Short mmCIF file of C-alpha atoms in Angstrom, two decimals:
data_model
loop_
_atom_site.label_atom_id
_atom_site.label_comp_id
_atom_site.label_asym_id
_atom_site.label_seq_id
_atom_site.Cartn_x
_atom_site.Cartn_y
_atom_site.Cartn_z
CA UNK I 30 -37.78 13.79 -39.76
CA UNK I 31 -34.25 13.60 -41.13
CA UNK I 32 -33.26 16.14 -43.75
CA UNK I 33 -31.39 15.33 -46.93
CA UNK I 34 -28.31 17.42 -45.90
CA UNK I 35 -27.78 14.82 -43.17
CA UNK I 36 -27.35 12.08 -45.78
CA UNK I 37 -23.56 12.39 -46.07
CA UNK I 38 -23.06 12.72 -42.31
CA UNK I 39 -25.19 9.70 -41.47
CA UNK I 40 -23.77 7.70 -44.38
CA UNK I 41 -20.17 8.36 -43.36
CA UNK I 42 -20.93 7.65 -39.68
CA UNK I 43 -22.63 4.38 -40.60
CA UNK I 44 -19.68 3.46 -42.81
CA UNK I 45 -17.07 4.17 -40.12
CA UNK I 46 -18.97 2.29 -37.41
CA UNK I 47 -19.64 -0.62 -39.76
CA UNK I 48 -15.96 -0.91 -40.64
CA UNK I 49 -15.18 -0.75 -36.91
CA UNK I 50 -17.68 -3.58 -36.43
CA UNK I 51 -15.71 -5.77 -38.79
CA UNK I 52 -12.73 -5.55 -36.44
CA UNK I 53 -14.85 -7.27 -33.76
CA UNK I 54 -14.00 -10.48 -35.62
CA UNK I 55 -10.53 -10.05 -34.14
CA UNK I 56 -12.00 -10.97 -30.72
CA UNK I 57 -13.08 -14.31 -32.14
CA UNK I 58 -9.65 -14.86 -33.68
CA UNK I 59 -8.09 -13.98 -30.32
CA UNK I 60 -10.13 -16.76 -28.65
CA UNK I 61 -9.07 -19.19 -31.36
CA UNK I 62 -5.42 -18.24 -30.87
CA UNK I 63 -5.64 -18.72 -27.10
CA UNK I 64 -7.17 -22.18 -27.48
CA UNK I 65 -5.10 -23.02 -30.57
CA UNK I 66 -8.36 -24.51 -31.79
CA UNK I 67 -11.63 -23.56 -33.51
CA UNK I 68 -13.66 -25.94 -31.33
CA UNK I 69 -17.06 -24.44 -30.51
CA UNK I 70 -16.55 -21.59 -32.98
CA UNK I 71 -18.09 -21.56 -36.44
CA UNK I 72 -16.61 -20.12 -39.63
CA UNK I 73 -20.09 -19.17 -40.88
CA UNK I 74 -19.88 -15.50 -39.72
CA UNK I 75 -16.69 -15.03 -41.75
CA UNK I 76 -17.88 -16.96 -44.80
CA UNK I 77 -21.23 -15.19 -44.62
CA UNK I 78 -19.45 -11.86 -44.26
CA UNK I 79 -17.48 -12.46 -47.46
CA UNK I 80 -20.52 -13.72 -49.36
CA UNK I 81 -22.86 -10.92 -48.29
CA UNK I 82 -20.03 -8.40 -48.75
CA UNK I 83 -19.62 -9.37 -52.41
CA UNK I 84 -23.37 -9.36 -53.04
CA UNK I 85 -23.83 -6.03 -51.25
CA UNK I 86 -20.91 -4.60 -53.21
CA UNK I 87 -22.88 -5.32 -56.38
CA UNK I 88 -25.93 -3.63 -54.85
CA UNK I 89 -23.82 -0.59 -53.95
CA UNK I 90 -22.68 -0.36 -57.57
CA UNK I 91 -26.29 -0.59 -58.77
CA UNK I 92 -27.29 2.18 -56.36
CA UNK I 93 -24.10 4.15 -57.05
CA UNK I 94 -23.70 4.64 -53.30
CA UNK I 95 -20.15 5.48 -52.18
CA UNK I 96 -20.82 4.78 -48.47
CA UNK I 97 -22.01 1.23 -49.14
CA UNK I 98 -19.19 0.68 -51.61
CA UNK I 99 -16.33 1.40 -49.18
CA UNK I 100 -18.01 -0.56 -46.39
CA UNK I 101 -18.35 -3.73 -48.41
CA UNK I 102 -14.81 -3.60 -49.79
CA UNK I 103 -13.60 -3.45 -46.17
CA UNK I 104 -15.98 -6.28 -45.20
CA UNK I 105 -14.61 -8.58 -47.88
CA UNK I 106 -10.94 -7.89 -47.12
CA UNK I 107 -11.22 -8.26 -43.33
CA UNK I 108 -13.38 -11.38 -43.45
CA UNK I 109 -10.94 -13.01 -45.88
CA UNK I 110 -8.18 -12.42 -43.30
CA UNK I 111 -10.31 -13.81 -40.46
CA UNK I 112 -11.27 -16.87 -42.49
CA UNK I 113 -7.61 -17.53 -43.37
CA UNK I 114 -6.76 -17.38 -39.65
CA UNK I 115 -9.67 -19.72 -38.85
CA UNK I 116 -8.59 -22.13 -41.59
CA UNK I 117 -5.06 -22.32 -40.18
CA UNK I 118 -6.28 -23.49 -36.74
CA UNK I 119 -9.16 -25.64 -37.98
CA UNK I 120 -8.83 -29.37 -37.30
CA UNK I 121 -11.55 -30.26 -39.80
CA UNK I 122 -10.94 -27.90 -42.67
CA UNK I 123 -13.38 -29.57 -45.06
CA UNK I 124 -16.48 -29.54 -42.82
CA UNK I 125 -15.69 -26.30 -40.99
CA UNK I 126 -14.45 -24.15 -43.88
CA UNK I 127 -14.44 -25.70 -47.35
CA UNK I 128 -17.96 -27.17 -47.28
CA UNK I 129 -19.80 -24.02 -46.07
CA UNK I 130 -17.41 -21.95 -48.18
CA UNK I 131 -18.49 -23.80 -51.33
CA UNK I 132 -22.09 -22.77 -50.56
CA UNK I 133 -20.98 -19.14 -50.40
CA UNK I 134 -19.14 -19.44 -53.71
CA UNK I 135 -22.19 -21.05 -55.32
CA UNK I 136 -24.49 -18.26 -54.08
CA UNK I 137 -22.18 -15.57 -55.42
CA UNK I 138 -21.88 -17.33 -58.79
CA UNK I 139 -25.66 -17.78 -59.11
CA UNK I 140 -26.59 -14.22 -58.23
CA UNK I 141 -23.80 -12.58 -60.19
CA UNK I 142 -24.94 -14.65 -63.16
CA UNK I 143 -28.50 -13.52 -62.53
CA UNK I 144 -27.36 -9.88 -62.45
CA UNK I 145 -25.87 -10.32 -65.92
CA UNK I 146 -28.98 -11.76 -67.59
CA UNK I 147 -31.70 -9.77 -65.77
CA UNK I 148 -33.45 -6.83 -67.41
CA UNK I 149 -31.55 -3.70 -66.23
CA UNK I 150 -34.88 -1.97 -65.54
CA UNK I 151 -35.82 -4.66 -63.00
CA UNK I 152 -32.38 -5.58 -61.72
CA UNK I 153 -31.98 -3.17 -58.79
CA UNK I 154 -35.38 -4.02 -57.27
CA UNK I 155 -35.14 -7.81 -57.66
CA UNK I 156 -31.47 -8.04 -56.75
CA UNK I 157 -32.04 -5.93 -53.63
CA UNK I 158 -34.86 -8.27 -52.60
CA UNK I 159 -32.61 -11.32 -52.84
CA UNK I 160 -29.78 -9.66 -50.93
CA UNK I 161 -32.22 -8.60 -48.21
CA UNK I 162 -33.38 -12.18 -47.69
CA UNK I 163 -29.83 -13.57 -47.60
CA UNK I 164 -28.56 -10.88 -45.21
CA UNK I 165 -31.41 -11.45 -42.78
CA UNK I 166 -30.80 -15.20 -42.92
CA UNK I 167 -27.16 -14.61 -41.97
CA UNK I 168 -28.03 -12.24 -39.11
CA UNK I 169 -30.65 -14.62 -37.75
CA UNK I 170 -28.58 -17.81 -38.19
CA UNK I 171 -27.56 -18.03 -34.49
CA UNK I 172 -31.26 -18.13 -33.55
CA UNK I 173 -31.69 -21.49 -35.31
CA UNK I 174 -30.40 -23.09 -32.12
CA UNK I 175 -32.54 -20.97 -29.79
CA UNK I 176 -34.23 -24.06 -28.28
CA UNK I 177 -30.85 -25.58 -27.49
CA UNK I 178 -29.65 -22.29 -26.01
CA UNK I 179 -32.64 -22.13 -23.69
CA UNK I 180 -32.44 -25.83 -22.75
CA UNK I 181 -28.72 -25.60 -21.95
CA UNK I 182 -28.94 -22.12 -20.46
CA UNK I 183 -25.89 -21.19 -22.53
CA UNK I 184 -25.84 -18.58 -25.30
CA UNK I 185 -22.08 -18.79 -25.91
CA UNK I 186 -22.76 -19.92 -29.49
CA UNK I 187 -23.88 -16.33 -30.24
CA UNK I 188 -20.78 -14.13 -30.74
CA UNK I 189 -21.28 -11.12 -28.47
CA UNK I 190 -18.83 -8.70 -30.16
CA UNK I 191 -20.44 -9.20 -33.58
CA UNK I 192 -23.98 -9.02 -32.19
CA UNK I 193 -23.39 -5.91 -30.07
CA UNK I 194 -21.73 -4.01 -32.90
CA UNK I 195 -24.33 -5.33 -35.33
CA UNK I 196 -27.06 -3.73 -33.23
CA UNK I 197 -25.42 -0.32 -33.46
CA UNK I 198 -24.65 -0.68 -37.15
CA UNK I 199 -28.16 -1.76 -38.19
CA UNK I 200 -29.62 1.20 -36.28
CA UNK I 201 -27.37 3.61 -38.21
CA UNK I 202 -28.12 2.02 -41.59
CA UNK I 203 -31.83 2.13 -40.75
CA UNK I 204 -31.56 5.91 -40.34
CA UNK I 205 -29.59 6.11 -43.60
CA UNK I 206 -32.22 4.03 -45.40
CA UNK I 207 -34.96 6.35 -44.14
CA UNK I 208 -33.04 9.37 -45.44
CA UNK I 209 -32.59 7.71 -48.84
CA UNK I 210 -36.22 6.54 -48.79
CA UNK I 211 -34.93 3.12 -49.84
CA UNK I 212 -37.53 0.57 -48.78
CA UNK I 213 -35.14 -2.38 -48.98
CA UNK I 214 -32.58 -0.75 -46.70
CA UNK I 215 -35.35 0.15 -44.23
CA UNK I 216 -36.82 -3.38 -44.19
CA UNK I 217 -33.35 -4.97 -44.02
CA UNK I 218 -32.34 -2.96 -41.00
CA UNK I 219 -35.63 -2.99 -39.09
CA UNK I 220 -35.69 -6.78 -39.16
CA UNK I 221 -31.92 -6.97 -38.65
CA UNK I 222 -32.16 -4.70 -35.61
CA UNK I 223 -34.91 -6.85 -34.09
CA UNK I 224 -32.87 -10.03 -34.66
CA UNK I 225 -29.81 -8.46 -33.02
CA UNK I 226 -31.86 -7.34 -30.01
CA UNK I 227 -33.29 -10.85 -29.56
CA UNK I 228 -29.76 -12.28 -29.61
CA UNK I 229 -28.54 -9.72 -27.07
CA UNK I 230 -31.43 -10.64 -24.78
CA UNK I 231 -30.41 -14.31 -25.01
CA UNK I 232 -26.77 -13.43 -24.22
CA UNK I 233 -27.82 -11.39 -21.19
CA UNK I 234 -30.18 -14.09 -19.94
CA UNK I 235 -27.95 -17.09 -20.66
CA UNK I 236 -24.31 -16.02 -20.22
CA UNK I 237 -21.63 -18.55 -21.11
CA UNK I 238 -20.61 -20.87 -18.26
CA UNK I 239 -17.05 -20.77 -16.96
CA UNK I 240 -16.20 -24.07 -18.67
CA UNK I 241 -14.75 -25.47 -15.46
CA UNK I 242 -16.97 -28.00 -13.68
CA UNK I 243 -15.48 -27.24 -10.28
CA UNK I 244 -16.39 -23.58 -10.65
CA UNK I 245 -20.02 -24.06 -11.72
CA UNK I 246 -21.49 -23.49 -8.26
CA UNK I 247 -19.32 -20.42 -7.76
CA UNK I 248 -20.27 -19.08 -11.19
CA UNK I 249 -23.98 -19.43 -10.44
CA UNK I 250 -23.58 -17.38 -7.27
CA UNK I 251 -21.70 -14.68 -9.14
CA UNK I 252 -24.21 -14.56 -12.00
CA UNK I 253 -27.02 -13.95 -9.52
CA UNK I 254 -25.21 -10.83 -8.32
CA UNK I 255 -23.94 -9.69 -11.71
CA UNK I 256 -26.79 -10.16 -14.14
CA UNK I 257 -25.32 -7.60 -16.56
CA UNK I 258 -21.89 -9.26 -16.76
CA UNK I 259 -20.65 -10.35 -20.19
CA UNK I 260 -17.68 -12.54 -20.91
CA UNK I 261 -16.05 -11.76 -24.24
#
């Protein structure tokens, strides 16, 4: 079992690794910059990151948890930068950014309003429940197209950098939740960890094709020899 003196160590480690995870969005921005296009890349991870970051920031304030507080401030700031970069290169700004972004704004407005009118004695429990559901929906969003991924044999729609770092981060926050004996953090991160693992399995099993028709046969031969190869 983990002892309470480990709380600060685990909390700070989880915070540092989580903030490092946010920089994995730079890999996505790098791909966008190379292509000078957002084609095949969704803004949802960035919009979701901002939305969940704001909602989790409120939860951190309710729990008076410094580790969660600094993590979510960093999440909001970095994802705003990534989304601005995405917006600049987007050819369809309304459908790719503004439309899903309006959903995020609406969610924040609704739940912040709810936090104002709810009974303070019930707020932390009920608010944490809502945030748990929304966070898991965001983590599991890439799995909505799992049938298409299997049919096409291509899991390139699942961002590897975010998923890989997400696996490490959820494991650390799971340990932190156990130390705090916070049932919502434990449930959030157990399910989140399982979702990340499923996505990693799909990425391993269905690596992205080369994108060049003339190289498909060559790529298939290489993939048979390098089953653990990932293309970032």
